[in-house]
């Protein structure tokens, strides 16, 4: 799956890694580095995830997670 493939109107998003920010559509200012990082984030804003599946199930705003499955 390409990173942030479904983005429709979100801006300032950065994704590095397989399926990173995959479900984002309108979320803005999100940064995901790692496989499945911020995967479920659809409209959350100002989130940072660094690590495999970090913040994978996140749907809210203003979160930071660093590490393998951090805050998953």
Coordinates of C-alpha atoms in Angstrom, one line a residue:
X1 CA 0.0 0.0 0.0
X2 CA 1.4 3.4 -0.8
X3 CA 1.8 5.9 2.0
X4 CA -1.1 8.3 2.5
X5 CA -2.7 7.1 -0.7
X6 CA -6.3 8.3 0.2
X7 CA -5.4 11.9 1.0
X8 CA -8.1 14.1 -0.5
X9 CA -7.7 17.5 1.2
X10 CA -5.2 17.1 4.0
X11 CA -2.2 19.3 3.9
X12 CA 1.3 19.3 5.4
X13 CA 1.4 15.6 5.9
X14 CA 4.6 13.6 5.7
X15 CA 4.8 9.8 5.5
X16 CA 7.8 7.4 5.2
X17 CA 7.1 3.7 5.4
X18 CA 4.8 1.0 4.1
X19 CA 1.2 2.2 4.8
X20 CA 2.2 5.1 6.9
X21 CA -0.7 7.6 7.2
X22 CA -2.6 5.2 4.9
X23 CA -6.2 6.2 5.8
X24 CA -5.6 10.0 6.1
X25 CA -8.1 12.0 4.0
X26 CA -8.5 15.4 5.6
X27 CA -6.0 15.3 8.5
X28 CA -3.3 18.0 8.5
X29 CA 0.1 18.5 9.9
X30 CA 0.7 14.8 10.6
X31 CA 4.1 13.1 10.4
X32 CA 4.5 9.3 10.3
X33 CA 7.8 7.5 10.0
X34 CA 7.6 3.7 10.0
X35 CA 5.5 0.8 8.8
X36 CA 1.8 1.4 9.6
X37 CA 2.6 4.5 11.6
X38 CA -0.6 6.6 12.0
X39 CA -2.4 4.0 9.8
X40 CA -6.0 4.7 11.1
X41 CA -5.6 8.5 11.3
X42 CA -8.3 9.9 9.0
X43 CA -8.8 13.4 10.2
X44 CA -6.5 13.9 13.2
X45 CA -4.2 16.9 13.2
X46 CA -0.8 17.7 14.6
X47 CA 0.3 14.1 15.3
X48 CA 3.8 12.7 15.2
X49 CA 4.6 9.0 15.0
X50 CA 8.0 7.5 14.8
X51 CA 8.4 3.7 14.7
X52 CA 6.7 0.5 13.5
X53 CA 2.9 0.9 14.1
X54 CA 3.4 4.0 16.3
X55 CA 0.0 5.6 16.8
X56 CA -1.4 3.0 14.4
X57 CA -5.0 3.2 15.8
X58 CA -5.0 6.9 16.5
X59 CA -8.0 9.0 15.5
X60 CA -7.5 12.1 17.7
X61 CA -5.2 15.2 17.7
X62 CA -2.0 16.4 19.3
X63 CA -0.2 13.1 19.9
X64 CA 3.4 12.1 19.8
X65 CA 4.7 8.5 19.9
X66 CA 8.2 7.2 19.6
X67 CA 9.0 3.5 19.3
X68 CA 7.8 0.1 18.2
X69 CA 3.9 0.0 18.7
X70 CA 4.1 3.2 20.8
X71 CA 0.6 4.4 21.9
X72 CA -0.9 1.9 19.5

